[in-house]
Amino acid sequence: MFSLPELPYAYDALAPVISERTMHFHHDKHHAAYVKTTNELLQKAGKTAADLESVIADSAKASERKLFNNAAQAWNHAFFWAAMSPARAAPEGELKGAIDKAFGDLAGLKTAFTTGGVDQFGSGWVWLVADADGALRVLSTHDADDFVSLTKPTPLIVCDVWEHAYYLDHQNDRKAYLEAWFDAAPNWAFAASQFAAAKGQGEAWRYPAPVAQSQERAA
Ligand code: MN
């Protein structure tokens, strides 16, 4: 059984970019439902999973769309929470150097990231990703699509551009949401650790491991 990870900060920590009300709906309802449905679908199929990453990769390969969509959304949201922080720090060191190289400066990245999110038609996500050679790119993905099943680049930060992520706080103004989000919300320390992992130094973020089968039986 996969669990719903707790938010790594208070529900109001990212206000006003993401209000306490949005955070409760988003984490406690949307994210919780993706985790619950993933567990139900796995149980119904009699499957045991070692980790969420393999559930996503296997369901993508087998074209099990419902399982894929729910497992990938469970993953994407947990990554989204981890990739945000109320600390308002700026990128430093090697990550800053890579941002400057790819985008000119942080403002250049903000423009690319905001444009990527605004241009994503419909629901999806906008990501800053790193290739193994340390090159950075902004990519957007549709619906539940993610970088576990797509494999290649390592995600550093992500912003949810589904309407449920911003409608209560910014109504239809996705651009204003993205601009405010970029200035206040990214967890650049987390991004730096993901950047190092992309280049083979340390481990990239993974979804919390499921509760072991033996523990489930005992419970
Ligand atoms: Mn969402």
mmCIF file of C-alpha atoms and ligand atoms in Angstrom:
data_model
loop_
_atom_site.group_PDB
_atom_site.id
_atom_site.type_symbol
_atom_site.label_atom_id
_atom_site.label_comp_id
_atom_site.label_asym_id
_atom_site.label_seq_id
_atom_site.Cartn_x
_atom_site.Cartn_y
_atom_site.Cartn_z
ATOM 1 C CA MET A 1 0.000 0.000 0.000
ATOM 2 C CA PHE A 2 1.278 3.400 -0.958
ATOM 3 C CA SER A 3 0.688 6.192 1.534
ATOM 4 C CA LEU A 4 -0.060 9.851 0.970
ATOM 5 C CA PRO A 5 3.104 11.761 1.950
ATOM 6 C CA GLU A 6 2.544 14.592 4.421
ATOM 7 C CA LEU A 7 3.257 18.107 3.180
ATOM 8 C CA PRO A 8 6.831 19.083 4.162
ATOM 9 C CA TYR A 9 5.515 22.469 5.454
ATOM 10 C CA ALA A 10 2.332 23.974 6.877
ATOM 11 C CA TYR A 11 -0.732 24.229 4.638
ATOM 12 C CA ASP A 12 -0.477 28.027 4.618
ATOM 13 C CA ALA A 13 3.319 28.149 4.158
ATOM 14 C CA LEU A 14 3.160 29.062 0.452
ATOM 15 C CA ALA A 15 0.361 31.618 0.695
ATOM 16 C CA PRO A 16 -0.582 33.812 -1.071
ATOM 17 C CA VAL A 17 0.807 32.015 -4.158
ATOM 18 C CA ILE A 18 -0.948 28.840 -3.000
ATOM 19 C CA SER A 19 -3.542 29.507 -0.313
ATOM 20 C CA GLU A 20 -4.225 27.249 2.647
ATOM 21 C CA ARG A 21 -7.619 26.431 1.116
ATOM 22 C CA THR A 22 -6.119 25.370 -2.221
ATOM 23 C CA MET A 23 -3.483 23.312 -0.415
ATOM 24 C CA HIS A 24 -6.128 21.414 1.552
ATOM 25 C CA PHE A 25 -8.152 20.623 -1.577
ATOM 26 C CA HIS A 26 -5.074 19.824 -3.604
ATOM 27 C CA HIS A 27 -3.271 17.601 -1.116
ATOM 28 C CA ASP A 28 -6.119 16.163 0.963
ATOM 29 C CA LYS A 29 -8.595 15.569 -1.899
ATOM 30 C CA HIS A 30 -6.867 15.453 -5.305
ATOM 31 C CA HIS A 31 -3.580 13.870 -4.301
ATOM 32 C CA ALA A 32 -5.216 11.566 -1.766
ATOM 33 C CA ALA A 33 -7.617 10.284 -4.447
ATOM 34 C CA TYR A 34 -4.765 9.426 -6.834
ATOM 35 C CA VAL A 35 -3.002 7.430 -4.099
ATOM 36 C CA LYS A 36 -6.208 5.669 -3.020
ATOM 37 C CA THR A 37 -7.154 4.713 -6.598
ATOM 38 C CA THR A 38 -3.631 3.452 -7.291
ATOM 39 C CA ASN A 39 -3.845 1.169 -4.259
ATOM 40 C CA GLU A 40 -7.328 -0.056 -5.218
ATOM 41 C CA LEU A 41 -6.318 -0.833 -8.803
ATOM 42 C CA LEU A 42 -3.221 -2.719 -7.670
ATOM 43 C CA GLN A 43 -5.235 -4.679 -5.120
ATOM 44 C CA LYS A 44 -7.936 -5.537 -7.664
ATOM 45 C CA ALA A 45 -5.281 -6.809 -10.073
ATOM 46 C CA GLY A 46 -3.614 -8.823 -7.295
ATOM 47 C CA LYS A 47 -0.367 -6.951 -7.842
ATOM 48 C CA THR A 48 2.287 -6.173 -5.261
ATOM 49 C CA ALA A 49 4.575 -3.287 -6.006
ATOM 50 C CA ALA A 50 8.128 -2.739 -4.801
ATOM 51 C CA ASP A 51 7.968 0.959 -5.555
ATOM 52 C CA LEU A 52 5.736 3.496 -7.288
ATOM 53 C CA GLU A 53 8.344 4.121 -9.983
ATOM 54 C CA SER A 54 7.991 0.537 -11.274
ATOM 55 C CA VAL A 55 4.175 0.744 -11.146
ATOM 56 C CA ILE A 56 4.355 3.825 -13.371
ATOM 57 C CA ALA A 57 6.884 2.313 -15.782
ATOM 58 C CA ASP A 58 5.047 -1.036 -16.021
ATOM 59 C CA SER A 59 1.567 0.458 -16.458
ATOM 60 C CA ALA A 60 2.888 2.816 -19.142
ATOM 61 C CA LYS A 61 4.437 -0.141 -20.992
ATOM 62 C CA ALA A 62 1.275 -2.241 -20.686
ATOM 63 C CA SER A 63 -0.961 0.708 -21.672
ATOM 64 C CA GLU A 64 -2.915 0.378 -18.414
ATOM 65 C CA ARG A 65 -4.038 3.995 -18.622
ATOM 66 C CA LYS A 66 -6.132 4.192 -15.464
ATOM 67 C CA LEU A 67 -3.383 2.745 -13.287
ATOM 68 C CA PHE A 68 -0.749 4.817 -15.061
ATOM 69 C CA ASN A 69 -2.705 8.074 -14.707
ATOM 70 C CA ASN A 70 -3.322 7.589 -10.990
ATOM 71 C CA ALA A 71 0.153 6.291 -10.107
ATOM 72 C CA ALA A 72 1.883 9.010 -12.144
ATOM 73 C CA GLN A 73 -0.315 11.712 -10.610
ATOM 74 C CA ALA A 74 0.445 10.338 -7.131
ATOM 75 C CA TRP A 75 4.155 10.611 -7.981
ATOM 76 C CA ASN A 76 3.953 14.016 -9.665
ATOM 77 C CA HIS A 77 2.134 15.580 -6.708
ATOM 78 C CA ALA A 78 4.535 14.194 -4.098
ATOM 79 C CA PHE A 79 7.411 15.505 -6.202
ATOM 80 C CA PHE A 80 5.637 18.873 -6.534
ATOM 81 C CA TRP A 81 5.334 19.223 -2.720
ATOM 82 C CA ALA A 82 9.003 18.292 -2.257
ATOM 83 C CA ALA A 83 10.120 20.715 -4.976
ATOM 84 C CA MET A 84 8.551 23.693 -3.183
ATOM 85 C CA SER A 85 9.646 25.518 -0.048
ATOM 86 C CA PRO A 86 8.676 28.673 1.819
ATOM 87 C CA ALA A 87 12.427 29.481 2.187
ATOM 88 C CA ARG A 88 12.592 31.784 -0.884
ATOM 89 C CA ALA A 89 16.246 30.925 -1.506
ATOM 90 C CA ALA A 90 17.945 31.459 -4.860
ATOM 91 C CA PRO A 91 19.841 28.870 -6.923
ATOM 92 C CA GLU A 92 23.525 28.677 -6.003
ATOM 93 C CA GLY A 93 26.779 27.072 -7.142
ATOM 94 C CA GLU A 94 26.772 24.591 -10.027
ATOM 95 C CA LEU A 95 23.021 24.814 -10.466
ATOM 96 C CA LYS A 96 23.212 28.597 -10.824
ATOM 97 C CA GLY A 97 26.002 28.148 -13.385
ATOM 98 C CA ALA A 98 23.912 25.696 -15.404
ATOM 99 C CA ILE A 99 20.880 28.040 -15.297
ATOM 100 C CA ASP A 100 23.018 30.954 -16.508
ATOM 101 C CA LYS A 101 24.463 28.789 -19.300
ATOM 102 C CA ALA A 102 21.085 27.547 -20.547
ATOM 103 C CA PHE A 103 18.878 30.593 -19.978
ATOM 104 C CA GLY A 104 21.236 33.580 -19.513
ATOM 105 C CA ASP A 105 20.143 34.124 -15.915
ATOM 106 C CA LEU A 106 17.362 33.286 -13.452
ATOM 107 C CA ALA A 107 15.056 35.816 -15.147
ATOM 108 C CA GLY A 108 15.631 33.994 -18.443
ATOM 109 C CA LEU A 109 14.668 30.710 -16.822
ATOM 110 C CA LYS A 110 11.567 32.366 -15.339
ATOM 111 C CA THR A 111 10.492 33.497 -18.811
ATOM 112 C CA ALA A 112 11.087 30.044 -20.317
ATOM 113 C CA PHE A 113 9.342 28.290 -17.426
ATOM 114 C CA THR A 114 6.335 30.625 -17.414
ATOM 115 C CA THR A 115 5.983 30.385 -21.192
ATOM 116 C CA GLY A 116 6.225 26.588 -21.011
ATOM 117 C CA GLY A 117 3.425 26.497 -18.459
ATOM 118 C CA VAL A 118 1.190 29.003 -20.249
ATOM 119 C CA ASP A 119 1.628 27.194 -23.590
ATOM 120 C CA GLN A 120 0.704 23.785 -22.132
ATOM 121 C CA PHE A 121 -2.776 23.431 -23.629
ATOM 122 C CA GLY A 122 -5.179 21.938 -21.091
ATOM 123 C CA SER A 123 -3.987 20.093 -18.002
ATOM 124 C CA GLY A 124 -0.411 19.238 -17.275
ATOM 125 C CA TRP A 125 2.880 20.149 -15.680
ATOM 126 C CA VAL A 126 5.876 22.351 -16.493
ATOM 127 C CA TRP A 127 9.297 21.092 -15.456
ATOM 128 C CA LEU A 128 12.902 22.171 -15.252
ATOM 129 C CA VAL A 129 14.887 19.069 -16.117
ATOM 130 C CA ALA A 130 18.562 18.131 -16.397
ATOM 131 C CA ASP A 131 20.198 15.738 -18.805
ATOM 132 C CA ALA A 132 23.071 13.516 -17.665
ATOM 133 C CA ASP A 133 25.601 15.992 -19.109
ATOM 134 C CA GLY A 134 24.167 18.717 -16.852
ATOM 135 C CA ALA A 135 22.327 20.596 -19.611
ATOM 136 C CA LEU A 136 19.042 22.142 -18.437
ATOM 137 C CA ARG A 137 15.751 22.336 -20.328
ATOM 138 C CA VAL A 138 12.178 23.423 -19.649
ATOM 139 C CA LEU A 139 9.630 20.801 -20.723
ATOM 140 C CA SER A 140 5.904 20.534 -20.318
ATOM 141 C CA THR A 141 3.897 17.328 -20.102
ATOM 142 C CA HIS A 142 0.236 16.570 -20.630
ATOM 143 C CA ASP A 143 -2.182 15.282 -17.969
ATOM 144 C CA ALA A 144 -0.354 12.717 -15.831
ATOM 145 C CA ASP A 145 2.691 12.298 -18.052
ATOM 146 C CA ASP A 146 5.915 12.355 -16.126
ATOM 147 C CA PHE A 147 9.612 11.585 -16.175
ATOM 148 C CA VAL A 148 9.470 8.204 -14.494
ATOM 149 C CA SER A 149 8.007 6.485 -17.532
ATOM 150 C CA LEU A 150 9.610 8.812 -20.044
ATOM 151 C CA THR A 151 12.894 7.936 -18.291
ATOM 152 C CA LYS A 152 15.595 10.212 -19.698
ATOM 153 C CA PRO A 153 15.903 13.623 -18.020
ATOM 154 C CA THR A 154 15.924 14.155 -14.252
ATOM 155 C CA PRO A 155 13.319 16.641 -12.991
ATOM 156 C CA LEU A 156 14.612 19.459 -10.755
ATOM 157 C CA ILE A 157 11.424 21.420 -10.097
ATOM 158 C CA VAL A 158 7.853 21.218 -11.363
ATOM 159 C CA CYS A 159 4.755 23.388 -11.306
ATOM 160 C CA ASP A 160 1.256 21.937 -11.531
ATOM 161 C CA VAL A 161 -0.713 23.780 -14.229
ATOM 162 C CA TRP A 162 -3.965 21.830 -13.858
ATOM 163 C CA GLU A 163 -6.710 24.342 -13.064
ATOM 164 C CA HIS A 164 -7.285 22.763 -9.631
ATOM 165 C CA ALA A 165 -3.780 23.995 -8.704
ATOM 166 C CA TYR A 166 -4.525 27.698 -9.146
ATOM 167 C CA TYR A 167 -8.166 28.455 -9.866
ATOM 168 C CA LEU A 168 -9.201 29.338 -6.296
ATOM 169 C CA ASP A 169 -6.259 31.734 -5.906
ATOM 170 C CA HIS A 170 -5.638 33.104 -9.410
ATOM 171 C CA GLN A 171 -8.851 32.176 -11.276
ATOM 172 C CA ASN A 172 -8.089 31.807 -14.985
ATOM 173 C CA ASP A 173 -4.794 33.743 -14.873
ATOM 174 C CA ARG A 174 -2.319 30.902 -15.269
ATOM 175 C CA LYS A 175 0.462 33.314 -16.244
ATOM 176 C CA ALA A 176 0.110 35.331 -13.011
ATOM 177 C CA TYR A 177 0.117 32.074 -11.027
ATOM 178 C CA LEU A 178 3.273 30.848 -12.767
ATOM 179 C CA GLU A 179 5.097 34.144 -12.319
ATOM 180 C CA ALA A 180 4.205 34.395 -8.632
ATOM 181 C CA TRP A 181 5.014 30.703 -8.179
ATOM 182 C CA PHE A 182 8.435 30.999 -9.769
ATOM 183 C CA ASP A 183 9.441 33.952 -7.559
ATOM 184 C CA ALA A 184 8.307 32.399 -4.278
ATOM 185 C CA ALA A 185 7.827 28.644 -4.344
ATOM 186 C CA PRO A 186 10.708 26.643 -5.909
ATOM 187 C CA ASN A 187 12.857 24.662 -3.492
ATOM 188 C CA TRP A 188 16.275 25.420 -4.975
ATOM 189 C CA ALA A 189 18.121 23.258 -2.432
ATOM 190 C CA PHE A 190 16.008 20.312 -3.579
ATOM 191 C CA ALA A 191 16.663 21.260 -7.214
ATOM 192 C CA ALA A 192 20.418 21.304 -6.531
ATOM 193 C CA SER A 193 20.263 17.804 -5.050
ATOM 194 C CA GLN A 194 18.291 16.560 -8.093
ATOM 195 C CA PHE A 195 20.800 18.295 -10.385
ATOM 196 C CA ALA A 196 23.670 16.452 -8.701
ATOM 197 C CA ALA A 197 21.770 13.159 -9.069
ATOM 198 C CA ALA A 198 21.228 13.834 -12.781
ATOM 199 C CA LYS A 199 25.012 13.921 -13.153
ATOM 200 C CA GLY A 200 25.463 10.698 -11.179
ATOM 201 C CA GLN A 201 26.173 12.226 -7.750
ATOM 202 C CA GLY A 202 23.755 10.818 -5.183
ATOM 203 C CA GLU A 203 20.238 9.555 -5.617
ATOM 204 C CA ALA A 204 17.324 11.325 -7.253
ATOM 205 C CA TRP A 205 14.087 11.755 -5.291
ATOM 206 C CA ARG A 206 11.831 8.693 -5.111
ATOM 207 C CA TYR A 207 8.270 8.237 -3.908
ATOM 208 C CA PRO A 208 8.146 6.877 -0.317
ATOM 209 C CA ALA A 209 8.315 3.072 -0.354
ATOM 210 C CA PRO A 210 5.060 1.163 0.143
ATOM 211 C CA VAL A 211 4.259 -0.460 3.456
ATOM 212 C CA ALA A 212 5.673 -3.982 3.227
ATOM 213 C CA GLN A 213 3.278 -6.864 2.546
ATOM 214 C CA SER A 214 4.195 -8.620 5.784
ATOM 215 C CA GLN A 215 3.305 -5.490 7.766
ATOM 216 C CA GLU A 216 0.001 -5.250 5.898
ATOM 217 C CA ARG A 217 -0.881 -8.835 6.797
ATOM 218 C CA ALA A 218 0.041 -8.224 10.411
ATOM 219 C CA ALA A 219 -2.071 -5.066 10.533
HETATM 220 MN MN MN B 1 -2.643 18.804 -9.043
#
